[in-house]
XYZ file of C-alpha atoms in Angstrom:
289
model
C -27.857 -9.269 37.126
C -24.999 -7.050 35.929
C -21.332 -7.604 35.152
C -18.588 -5.031 34.563
C -15.675 -5.914 32.282
C -12.395 -4.184 31.483
C -11.551 -3.762 27.778
C -7.779 -3.237 27.443
C -6.215 -1.605 24.392
C -3.332 -3.108 22.423
C -0.102 -1.862 20.908
C 1.699 -3.266 17.888
C 5.356 -3.575 18.825
C 6.061 -4.906 15.350
C 3.714 -4.896 12.362
C 4.258 -6.110 8.819
C 1.892 -6.599 5.882
C 2.981 -9.527 3.725
C 0.644 -9.135 0.757
C -2.907 -9.644 -0.460
C -4.456 -13.086 -0.086
C -6.659 -14.847 -2.609
C -9.729 -13.903 -0.531
C -8.867 -10.200 -0.815
C -7.709 -9.804 2.789
C -4.170 -8.789 3.634
C -1.754 -11.258 5.210
C -0.054 -9.686 8.215
C 2.287 -10.479 11.078
C 2.588 -8.540 14.302
C 3.828 -8.779 17.864
C 0.994 -7.355 19.971
C 1.033 -6.278 23.602
C -1.980 -5.475 25.792
C -1.850 -2.327 27.949
C -3.859 -1.027 30.886
C -5.549 1.792 28.978
C -9.092 0.411 29.044
C -12.667 1.019 28.075
C -15.226 -0.306 30.554
C -18.241 -2.375 29.516
C -21.252 -3.003 31.754
C -23.789 -5.643 30.756
C -27.187 -5.901 32.421
C -29.707 -8.685 31.858
C -33.032 -7.419 30.464
C -36.359 -8.830 29.351
C -35.292 -9.259 25.729
C -33.266 -7.834 22.857
C -29.893 -6.063 22.692
C -29.639 -2.374 23.558
C -26.534 -0.213 23.696
C -25.537 3.127 25.219
C -22.148 4.786 24.678
C -20.533 7.306 27.008
C -17.455 9.335 26.101
C -17.948 9.142 22.342
C -20.298 10.281 19.614
C -20.468 6.783 18.113
C -23.971 5.718 17.086
C -25.213 2.995 19.502
C -26.768 0.627 16.984
C -26.213 -2.787 15.415
C -23.167 -1.544 13.480
C -21.144 -1.182 16.686
C -18.704 -4.004 17.419
C -20.030 -4.369 20.966
C -23.538 -4.964 19.620
C -22.199 -7.369 16.968
C -20.309 -9.330 19.613
C -23.405 -9.716 21.793
C -25.467 -10.887 18.814
C -22.745 -13.335 17.701
C -22.436 -14.761 21.217
C -26.182 -15.309 21.611
C -26.389 -16.900 18.193
C -23.540 -19.266 19.097
C -25.244 -20.445 22.293
C -28.671 -20.541 20.564
C -30.255 -17.997 22.916
C -31.172 -15.213 20.501
C -34.145 -14.322 22.708
C -31.862 -13.366 25.626
C -31.984 -9.691 26.631
C -28.955 -7.549 27.482
C -28.283 -3.841 27.819
C -24.694 -2.724 27.177
C -23.244 0.444 28.696
C -19.983 1.245 26.952
C -17.654 3.754 28.634
C -15.031 4.890 26.098
C -11.509 5.874 27.097
C -9.394 4.335 24.322
C -8.926 6.842 21.477
C -10.778 6.020 18.259
C -9.299 5.524 14.780
C -6.046 5.221 16.635
C -4.600 1.760 15.995
C -5.222 0.654 19.596
C -8.123 -1.719 18.817
C -10.706 0.179 20.865
C -13.668 -1.305 19.017
C -12.208 -4.803 19.159
C -11.470 -4.400 22.857
C -15.117 -3.522 23.458
C -16.262 -6.558 21.483
C -13.894 -8.796 23.445
C -15.199 -7.425 26.735
C -18.781 -8.081 25.636
C -17.923 -11.704 24.810
C -16.216 -12.238 28.164
C -19.058 -10.469 29.969
C -21.809 -12.356 28.148
C -20.063 -15.609 29.008
C -20.260 -14.682 32.691
C -23.756 -13.171 32.535
C -25.332 -16.178 30.830
C -23.286 -18.825 32.637
C -22.435 -20.362 29.263
C -18.964 -21.437 30.416
C -17.315 -21.148 27.015
C -13.532 -21.477 26.835
C -11.224 -18.624 25.911
C -10.505 -20.439 22.657
C -14.216 -20.536 21.798
C -14.655 -16.860 22.666
C -11.734 -16.079 20.350
C -13.394 -18.130 17.612
C -16.638 -16.165 17.975
C -14.702 -12.910 18.113
C -12.800 -13.600 14.908
C -16.069 -13.213 12.995
C -16.603 -9.784 14.577
C -13.149 -8.292 13.990
C -9.577 -9.362 13.329
C -8.210 -7.930 16.607
C -10.990 -9.325 18.800
C -9.311 -12.690 19.537
C -6.180 -10.931 20.784
C -8.245 -8.570 22.929
C -9.962 -11.590 24.501
C -6.682 -13.386 25.227
C -4.553 -10.319 26.001
C -0.994 -10.466 27.259
C 1.294 -10.662 24.261
C 1.108 -12.709 21.093
C 2.392 -13.031 17.569
C -0.637 -12.467 15.358
C -0.620 -13.778 11.794
C -2.995 -14.513 8.932
C -5.500 -11.667 8.975
C -4.625 -11.132 12.632
C -6.798 -13.880 14.102
C -4.134 -16.607 14.338
C -2.353 -16.105 17.655
C 0.757 -17.579 19.237
C 1.130 -16.492 22.838
C 4.560 -15.170 23.819
C 6.085 -13.817 27.009
C 4.541 -10.380 27.601
C 6.322 -7.276 28.738
C 6.186 -6.982 32.515
C 8.110 -3.733 32.885
C 8.336 -0.323 31.287
C 6.140 2.751 31.044
C 4.413 3.807 27.849
C 3.313 7.250 26.741
C 0.683 7.108 23.978
C -0.549 10.221 22.187
C -2.876 10.922 19.284
C -2.153 13.735 16.838
C -4.947 15.764 15.255
C -5.359 13.296 12.412
C -7.212 9.998 12.053
C -6.580 7.183 9.597
C -9.165 4.852 8.104
C -8.121 1.232 7.735
C -8.963 1.323 4.018
C -6.734 4.370 3.519
C -3.875 2.665 5.377
C -4.024 -0.484 3.261
C -4.168 1.532 0.045
C -0.934 3.200 1.135
C 0.629 -0.183 1.914
C -0.357 -1.614 -1.465
C 1.421 1.179 -3.330
C 4.446 1.547 -1.034
C 7.969 0.367 -1.827
C 11.099 -0.107 0.242
C 9.325 -0.686 3.539
C 11.313 -1.967 6.541
C 11.197 -5.602 7.646
C 10.300 -5.996 11.323
C 12.279 -8.490 13.414
C 9.382 -10.320 15.061
C 11.529 -13.123 16.488
C 14.052 -10.679 17.896
C 11.237 -8.712 19.521
C 9.858 -11.849 21.180
C 13.328 -12.755 22.470
C 13.841 -9.246 23.869
C 10.448 -9.338 25.594
C 11.140 -12.745 27.134
C 14.493 -11.484 28.411
C 12.988 -8.273 29.791
C 15.468 -6.326 27.644
C 13.603 -3.005 27.385
C 16.346 -1.173 25.450
C 16.298 -3.922 22.830
C 12.475 -3.842 22.698
C 12.638 -0.112 22.045
C 15.270 -0.588 19.359
C 13.183 -3.194 17.516
C 9.863 -1.298 17.425
C 8.763 -1.326 13.781
C 5.523 -0.641 11.900
C 5.302 -0.623 8.100
C 2.118 1.472 8.191
C 4.053 4.352 9.713
C 6.489 4.327 6.809
C 3.858 3.744 4.124
C 1.550 6.524 5.322
C 4.316 8.995 6.199
C 1.836 11.307 7.933
C 3.409 14.691 8.762
C 1.426 14.944 12.026
C 2.694 11.534 13.131
C 6.277 12.388 12.183
C 6.072 15.659 14.111
C 4.710 13.931 17.216
C 7.407 11.255 17.084
C 10.079 13.951 16.816
C 8.647 15.643 19.911
C 8.672 12.341 21.808
C 12.314 11.745 20.883
C 13.262 14.953 22.689
C 12.492 13.000 25.879
C 14.976 10.218 24.915
C 12.663 7.190 25.043
C 13.988 3.682 24.487
C 11.998 3.747 21.249
C 8.840 5.187 19.739
C 6.543 4.155 16.904
C 3.025 4.387 15.544
C 0.660 1.565 16.495
C -1.635 -0.304 14.095
C -2.727 1.717 11.083
C -2.506 4.872 13.213
C -2.645 7.472 14.235
C -1.614 6.986 17.884
C 2.121 6.883 18.492
C 3.767 5.567 21.634
C 7.101 5.866 23.393
C 8.672 3.330 25.755
C 10.436 4.481 28.930
C 12.170 2.536 31.701
C 10.672 4.618 34.529
C 7.449 6.325 35.536
C 9.333 9.587 36.129
C 10.606 9.752 32.541
C 7.204 8.823 31.126
C 5.494 11.478 33.243
C 7.891 14.174 32.031
C 7.203 13.244 28.417
C 3.436 13.161 28.957
C 3.473 16.554 30.657
C 5.399 18.060 27.760
C 3.039 16.593 25.173
C -0.076 17.691 27.082
C 0.890 21.296 26.431
C 0.055 20.694 22.760
C -2.027 17.515 22.470
C -5.368 16.729 24.115
C -5.160 12.915 23.939
C -2.095 11.826 25.906
C -2.015 8.695 28.065
C 0.432 6.928 30.353
C -0.050 3.175 30.428
C 1.714 -0.033 31.315
C 1.879 -3.481 29.713
C -0.411 -6.124 31.205
C -0.406 -9.908 31.118
C -4.125 -10.481 30.476
C -7.018 -9.379 28.296
C -10.686 -8.525 28.856
C -11.535 -9.349 32.462
C -14.694 -9.449 34.575
C -14.329 -6.884 37.360
C -17.629 -7.467 39.155
């Protein structure tokens, strides 16, 4: 038996880091939105053990991969460690980009394993399992839009965007999460995102207001020249707003029409190799077949 699952990426429309907790993790708050830029995960039942193959990336397919970790965590939860599954991971989401590609893959594995094994676990339980794999995994399971808080695993669903076109592009620089948080810890005078205002604008379908309220403290703390240059190039196309997502380095621009987004993407493709047009979606990881 085999199942195929979509693994949608996410964007941070707002993102703030509130400080370091007693456990050493950072407290954060973010309005997240799922988009239709997806990896694809295929899971096939085997005689025993977990195996992994990765297409479209030079990632090492071993137990350190989040997809492998998610499969192991799922089988441990349902007490079927002897179950066999082979995972084919087809990568399309850029890596070290702030779009939760690894977490999206883990979420897709959890949703796929639930279908493959017939375990019948709820979305809430899959999110609980996923939280132990990665902070963004619960959101990637649930999808749509949510306010994430705590270390990112506490979610409050909000009305998702249902309109707009997004151009996402990755400059020739990657950012490690550790590097990003070191920059945050030493930064001063960072902006304060308006999370509530963003949620209100999304619920009202007010795209200009959504664009105006895009805010990410990592962008300001890191102040990466390559990111700044790419944002300046995007602004030539007069988007409703543009910002970096997550801890970087992908930046995205919001447009009201496909025509405007396509013009921007075509311009950027003359210089950048990783340019994507995507749309907001109302769900998360989903079984396709």
